[in-house]
Structure formats: structure tokens, C-alpha cells
Amino acid sequence: MTREYQVKIKLAANLRAIWIIFEGNRAVGVEFDRNMMTSQIRARREVILSAGTTNSAQLLMLSGIGPKEHLAKFNIPLVADLPVGNNLQDHGAGFLSYTLSPKIQTAAQKLQSNQSINEYIYSRSGPLASSEFQAWLAFLNKQSVNPKVDYPDYELYFVEITKEIAMSELGLKPEVYKSLFGPYENDPMMLCASQILHPKSRGTVRLKSSDPYDPPLIDPNYFDDPSDLDDVVAGK
């Protein structure tokens, strides 16, 4: 016999949390912005913060929880002196790119072919039924840290990349994009990337200002630990 539960959750879209409201050391609510108007919502029990890796840290620091000296720079009243924004870990990577021969059918051509479309419609199989990455992944162990531990140090993945993907998805500055892909932007390319899985380098998330609309300053501090670079090179 199953029991029905009444779900008492109200989802509010298009809101932006500005900071957490504290009474002493207790979180009692959240101040938010909606269409350039601020409002508050109060919690009788608890406030659950789940704003992602960088925005959770930003909200905490804006609300007075973070490194004391850093918050003092922006005259943010201190609630708790804690190392919020420290120990940031990200997966550094290096890559090589290759241009494909005109004789090779590109992934885009395969996805748009009548054969692939019919294959998906009638059997839910073929290129349209899987990720481009699915058959192009390898997790490898360079056996340099501890040969007795069988876990991968780096990941190799191969993906066909287009001009549109390189410009919109990689987040490269225009000058970097031009130097890397400019001469080949009209040619189909295959990207081979080596990405570390257990980075030892540690970065930070810091406030740019006390304005909640200013994006935080993110410093991944890639390859500060030399062994991270060794792992990436081992994959190449």
C-alpha cells in the first residue's frame, strides 16, 4: 500500500539570489531580485544553498561568510571567518588538433544523412542515438604515482570540432581562437584532448566587488603543481 504525500514546493523562476539574511549566526532567509526589484523570503527551518561551484562561494562571501581580510576589502560585515572560495579544483587539459581529409565523411554529414535519420526513426540506433564522445574516450593510468592503485590519471577524448563549436563552446578569447583555429576554420578538424582527472593544483574564487551582479573572480591556478602538467603531457 502506497502513501500519497503532498508536495509543498513552490518553484520561482527568473529570480536572482543577492545574499543570505542572517540573524546572528543563523540563516533565516534570502534576499532576491526580480525584474530589478528586491524582495525577501524567510525560512522557518533552514536555508539550503545550492548555487553551483562558484556562485555558492560568491553568495556566502557577499553574505559575510568567508576569509576575514578579503571581506574587509569590500566592507562586508563578517558573520564567520571561514576559507570559503579556497581549494578550487578543476581539470586542466591540453589538446592537439588535426584537419580531416576531404575524403572523410564528417560527423555533421553523418548526422544529416537520410540513412542516419531513417536508422534512428525505425530502430533508434545509429549516429543520432549516441553522443559523439561515446566511442572516443579512454581513461588511462600512467602508473607513476602508485602502480598498485588501479585508477586513471588522465582522460583522452577525441571529438570532431567545427568553427561554430570552437567559437561558442571553448570560451577562447578572440586572439587565442584566431591563432589556434584561424588558418583552419573552414576545414573540419579532429580535436584530441588530454585531461587530468585528479588535479593537485588548487585555485580560488574571490569577489570582484560587493555588487552581487559582478561575476566572481575565478583563478583555477592550473598546473601550479608540476605533476598536473606531467599527467597532461603523458596523455599526449
Tab-separated table of C-alpha atoms in Angstrom:
chain	number	residue	atom	x	y	z
A	1	MET	CA	0.000	0.000	0.000
A	2	THR	CA	1.487	3.311	-1.036
A	3	ARG	CA	1.026	6.548	0.796
A	4	GLU	CA	0.441	9.781	-1.039
A	5	TYR	CA	2.460	12.783	0.020
A	6	GLN	CA	1.532	16.355	-0.636
A	7	VAL	CA	4.464	18.114	-2.224
A	8	LYS	CA	4.768	21.596	-0.752
A	9	ILE	CA	7.389	23.032	-3.050
A	10	LYS	CA	6.996	26.270	-4.941
A	11	LEU	CA	9.454	26.935	-7.735
A	12	ALA	CA	10.119	30.551	-8.641
A	13	ALA	CA	11.810	31.205	-11.974
A	14	ASN	CA	13.769	34.233	-13.160
A	15	LEU	CA	14.925	35.235	-9.681
A	16	ARG	CA	18.449	36.070	-8.602
A	17	ALA	CA	19.576	35.474	-5.034
A	18	ILE	CA	21.501	38.511	-3.820
A	19	TRP	CA	22.549	37.403	-0.345
A	20	ILE	CA	21.560	35.313	2.611
A	21	ILE	CA	19.838	37.032	5.530
A	22	PHE	CA	21.359	36.299	8.941
A	23	GLU	CA	20.189	36.898	12.469
A	24	GLY	CA	23.362	36.448	14.435
A	25	ASN	CA	24.949	33.291	13.051
A	26	ARG	CA	21.665	31.786	11.900
A	27	ALA	CA	20.483	31.971	8.286
A	28	VAL	CA	16.828	32.996	8.308
A	29	GLY	CA	16.096	33.888	4.697
A	30	VAL	CA	17.244	35.084	1.306
A	31	GLU	CA	17.065	38.458	-0.386
A	32	PHE	CA	16.480	38.202	-4.122
A	33	ASP	CA	15.978	40.333	-7.186
A	34	ARG	CA	13.141	40.020	-9.667
A	35	ASN	CA	12.831	42.476	-12.535
A	36	MET	CA	15.125	44.950	-10.756
A	37	MET	CA	13.026	44.870	-7.572
A	38	THR	CA	14.369	43.286	-4.384
A	39	SER	CA	12.304	41.181	-2.024
A	40	GLN	CA	12.915	38.839	0.880
A	41	ILE	CA	11.722	35.373	1.706
A	42	ARG	CA	12.017	33.934	5.205
A	43	ALA	CA	12.689	30.352	6.257
A	44	ARG	CA	11.216	28.805	9.399
A	45	ARG	CA	13.671	25.905	9.450
A	46	GLU	CA	16.703	26.136	7.186
A	47	VAL	CA	18.158	27.834	4.125
A	48	ILE	CA	19.707	25.431	1.627
A	49	LEU	CA	22.323	26.991	-0.632
A	50	SER	CA	22.830	25.193	-3.938
A	51	ALA	CA	24.119	27.740	-6.436
A	52	GLY	CA	26.942	25.794	-8.040
A	53	THR	CA	30.685	25.761	-7.525
A	54	THR	CA	31.404	29.456	-7.990
A	55	ASN	CA	28.117	31.158	-7.193
A	56	SER	CA	27.685	29.328	-3.885
A	57	ALA	CA	31.045	30.723	-2.781
A	58	GLN	CA	30.116	34.177	-4.086
A	59	LEU	CA	26.789	34.222	-2.223
A	60	LEU	CA	28.396	33.113	1.023
A	61	MET	CA	31.061	35.798	0.829
A	62	LEU	CA	28.553	38.502	-0.105
A	63	SER	CA	26.583	37.402	2.951
A	64	GLY	CA	29.544	37.681	5.322
A	65	ILE	CA	30.888	34.138	5.372
A	66	GLY	CA	34.420	33.923	4.025
A	67	PRO	CA	38.035	34.973	4.595
A	68	LYS	CA	38.003	37.907	7.014
A	69	GLU	CA	40.646	40.019	5.249
A	70	HIS	CA	39.040	39.538	1.842
A	71	LEU	CA	35.570	40.576	3.033
A	72	ALA	CA	37.022	43.602	4.811
A	73	LYS	CA	38.237	44.963	1.447
A	74	PHE	CA	34.603	45.419	0.437
A	75	ASN	CA	33.277	46.480	3.863
A	76	ILE	CA	31.139	43.356	4.123
A	77	PRO	CA	30.102	42.699	7.758
A	78	LEU	CA	31.684	39.467	8.959
A	79	VAL	CA	29.418	36.619	10.051
A	80	ALA	CA	32.038	33.862	10.059
A	81	ASP	CA	35.743	33.826	9.170
A	82	LEU	CA	35.945	30.684	7.021
A	83	PRO	CA	38.080	29.679	3.982
A	84	VAL	CA	35.197	29.998	1.524
A	85	GLY	CA	36.449	30.158	-2.070
A	86	ASN	CA	39.679	28.282	-1.357
A	87	ASN	CA	40.633	24.817	-2.610
A	88	LEU	CA	39.103	25.248	-6.073
A	89	GLN	CA	39.879	22.213	-8.216
A	90	ASP	CA	39.430	21.981	-11.964
A	91	HIS	CA	40.505	19.559	-14.671
A	92	GLY	CA	43.287	21.163	-16.676
A	93	ALA	CA	43.780	19.904	-20.215
A	94	GLY	CA	45.940	20.224	-23.285
A	95	PHE	CA	44.937	19.446	-26.823
A	96	LEU	CA	46.124	18.854	-30.355
A	97	SER	CA	44.006	19.470	-33.424
A	98	TYR	CA	44.143	17.850	-36.837
A	99	THR	CA	42.439	18.757	-40.086
A	100	LEU	CA	40.450	15.968	-41.703
A	101	SER	CA	40.865	14.817	-45.266
A	102	PRO	CA	38.043	15.919	-47.597
A	103	LYS	CA	37.532	12.223	-48.351
A	104	ILE	CA	36.386	11.568	-44.771
A	105	GLN	CA	32.699	11.975	-44.079
A	106	THR	CA	32.282	14.421	-41.217
A	107	ALA	CA	30.088	13.854	-38.172
A	108	ALA	CA	27.785	16.665	-39.297
A	109	GLN	CA	27.332	14.983	-42.661
A	110	LYS	CA	26.560	11.663	-40.988
A	111	LEU	CA	24.010	13.229	-38.660
A	112	GLN	CA	22.206	14.897	-41.536
A	113	SER	CA	22.220	11.947	-43.931
A	114	ASN	CA	18.961	10.225	-44.870
A	115	GLN	CA	20.458	6.897	-43.830
A	116	SER	CA	21.143	8.093	-40.281
A	117	ILE	CA	17.730	9.719	-39.980
A	118	ASN	CA	15.927	6.583	-41.162
A	119	GLU	CA	18.070	4.390	-38.915
A	120	TYR	CA	17.042	6.432	-35.902
A	121	ILE	CA	13.360	6.593	-36.849
A	122	TYR	CA	12.988	2.857	-37.417
A	123	SER	CA	15.413	1.318	-34.910
A	124	ARG	CA	16.501	4.147	-32.575
A	125	SER	CA	20.123	3.395	-33.468
A	126	GLY	CA	22.950	4.948	-35.443
A	127	PRO	CA	24.786	8.279	-35.069
A	128	LEU	CA	21.676	10.130	-33.880
A	129	ALA	CA	21.195	7.698	-30.991
A	130	SER	CA	24.523	8.318	-29.276
A	131	SER	CA	26.853	11.063	-28.169
A	132	GLU	CA	29.751	11.982	-30.408
A	133	PHE	CA	32.046	11.322	-27.438
A	134	GLN	CA	30.749	7.856	-26.671
A	135	ALA	CA	33.151	5.843	-28.818
A	136	TRP	CA	36.048	8.229	-28.453
A	137	LEU	CA	37.022	8.085	-24.786
A	138	ALA	CA	39.949	6.491	-22.983
A	139	PHE	CA	40.776	6.564	-19.262
A	140	LEU	CA	44.453	5.780	-18.713
A	141	ASN	CA	46.871	5.369	-15.823
A	142	LYS	CA	50.462	6.432	-16.371
A	143	GLN	CA	51.482	4.268	-13.385
A	144	SER	CA	53.723	6.969	-11.980
A	145	VAL	CA	52.131	7.710	-8.621
A	146	ASN	CA	51.373	4.260	-7.299
A	147	PRO	CA	51.474	1.262	-9.659
A	148	LYS	CA	49.441	-0.780	-7.172
A	149	VAL	CA	46.466	1.564	-7.377
A	150	ASP	CA	44.399	0.944	-10.472
A	151	TYR	CA	42.692	4.238	-11.204
A	152	PRO	CA	43.160	6.511	-14.223
A	153	ASP	CA	45.305	9.635	-14.066
A	154	TYR	CA	44.034	11.258	-17.236
A	155	GLU	CA	41.328	11.047	-19.835
A	156	LEU	CA	41.799	11.149	-23.582
A	157	TYR	CA	38.903	12.191	-25.731
A	158	PHE	CA	38.557	12.838	-29.411
A	159	VAL	CA	35.848	14.963	-30.919
A	160	GLU	CA	35.236	16.461	-34.299
A	161	ILE	CA	35.125	20.208	-33.911
A	162	THR	CA	33.659	22.874	-36.155
A	163	LYS	CA	34.219	26.605	-36.365
A	164	GLU	CA	30.925	27.209	-34.557
A	165	ILE	CA	31.834	24.899	-31.649
A	166	ALA	CA	35.329	26.358	-31.331
A	167	MET	CA	33.924	29.887	-31.155
A	168	SER	CA	30.954	29.279	-28.863
A	169	GLU	CA	31.850	26.355	-26.590
A	170	LEU	CA	35.567	26.590	-25.825
A	171	GLY	CA	35.440	30.047	-24.258
A	172	LEU	CA	38.567	31.250	-26.044
A	173	LYS	CA	39.493	34.890	-26.361
A	174	PRO	CA	39.264	36.136	-29.974
A	175	GLU	CA	43.032	36.427	-30.330
A	176	VAL	CA	43.558	32.897	-28.973
A	177	TYR	CA	40.904	31.474	-31.288
A	178	LYS	CA	42.481	33.238	-34.262
A	179	SER	CA	45.974	31.890	-33.522
A	180	LEU	CA	44.783	28.315	-32.938
A	181	PHE	CA	41.969	27.841	-35.411
A	182	GLY	CA	42.070	30.841	-37.747
A	183	PRO	CA	44.047	29.191	-40.575
A	184	TYR	CA	41.827	26.096	-40.466
A	185	GLU	CA	38.405	27.455	-39.541
A	186	ASN	CA	36.846	26.393	-42.842
A	187	ASP	CA	38.192	22.842	-42.569
A	188	PRO	CA	36.711	20.029	-40.451
A	189	MET	CA	39.011	19.262	-37.529
A	190	MET	CA	39.525	16.484	-35.023
A	191	LEU	CA	40.452	17.599	-31.517
A	192	CYS	CA	42.487	15.290	-29.281
A	193	ALA	CA	42.456	16.409	-25.647
A	194	SER	CA	44.314	15.065	-22.632
A	195	GLN	CA	42.615	15.999	-19.360
A	196	ILE	CA	43.792	15.261	-15.839
A	197	LEU	CA	41.307	13.534	-13.548
A	198	HIS	CA	42.867	14.128	-10.126
A	199	PRO	CA	44.347	17.649	-10.152
A	200	LYS	CA	46.634	18.601	-7.295
A	201	SER	CA	46.717	22.316	-8.095
A	202	ARG	CA	44.337	24.468	-6.093
A	203	GLY	CA	42.748	27.733	-7.140
A	204	THR	CA	40.403	30.322	-5.648
A	205	VAL	CA	37.065	32.069	-6.073
A	206	ARG	CA	37.066	35.686	-4.902
A	207	LEU	CA	34.713	38.638	-5.029
A	208	LYS	CA	35.284	41.312	-7.634
A	209	SER	CA	33.230	43.761	-5.587
A	210	SER	CA	30.340	43.842	-3.136
A	211	ASP	CA	27.930	44.130	-6.063
A	212	PRO	CA	26.063	40.801	-6.381
A	213	TYR	CA	25.749	41.391	-10.132
A	214	ASP	CA	29.513	41.447	-10.636
A	215	PRO	CA	30.742	37.973	-11.601
A	216	PRO	CA	33.274	36.484	-9.166
A	217	LEU	CA	36.988	36.320	-9.926
A	218	ILE	CA	37.872	32.715	-10.717
A	219	ASP	CA	41.518	31.627	-10.667
A	220	PRO	CA	41.868	27.875	-11.386
A	221	ASN	CA	45.655	28.148	-10.884
A	222	TYR	CA	46.163	25.438	-13.499
A	223	PHE	CA	49.413	23.449	-13.316
A	224	ASP	CA	50.653	25.127	-10.150
A	225	ASP	CA	51.577	21.597	-9.114
A	226	PRO	CA	54.079	20.284	-11.723
A	227	SER	CA	52.649	16.755	-11.562
A	228	ASP	CA	49.421	18.021	-13.143
A	229	LEU	CA	51.350	19.108	-16.219
A	230	ASP	CA	53.174	15.767	-16.251
A	231	ASP	CA	49.848	13.938	-16.381
A	232	VAL	CA	48.570	16.062	-19.263
A	233	VAL	CA	51.801	15.556	-21.224
A	234	ALA	CA	51.671	11.806	-20.574
A	235	GLY	CA	48.335	11.733	-22.347
A	236	LYS	CA	49.708	13.436	-25.439
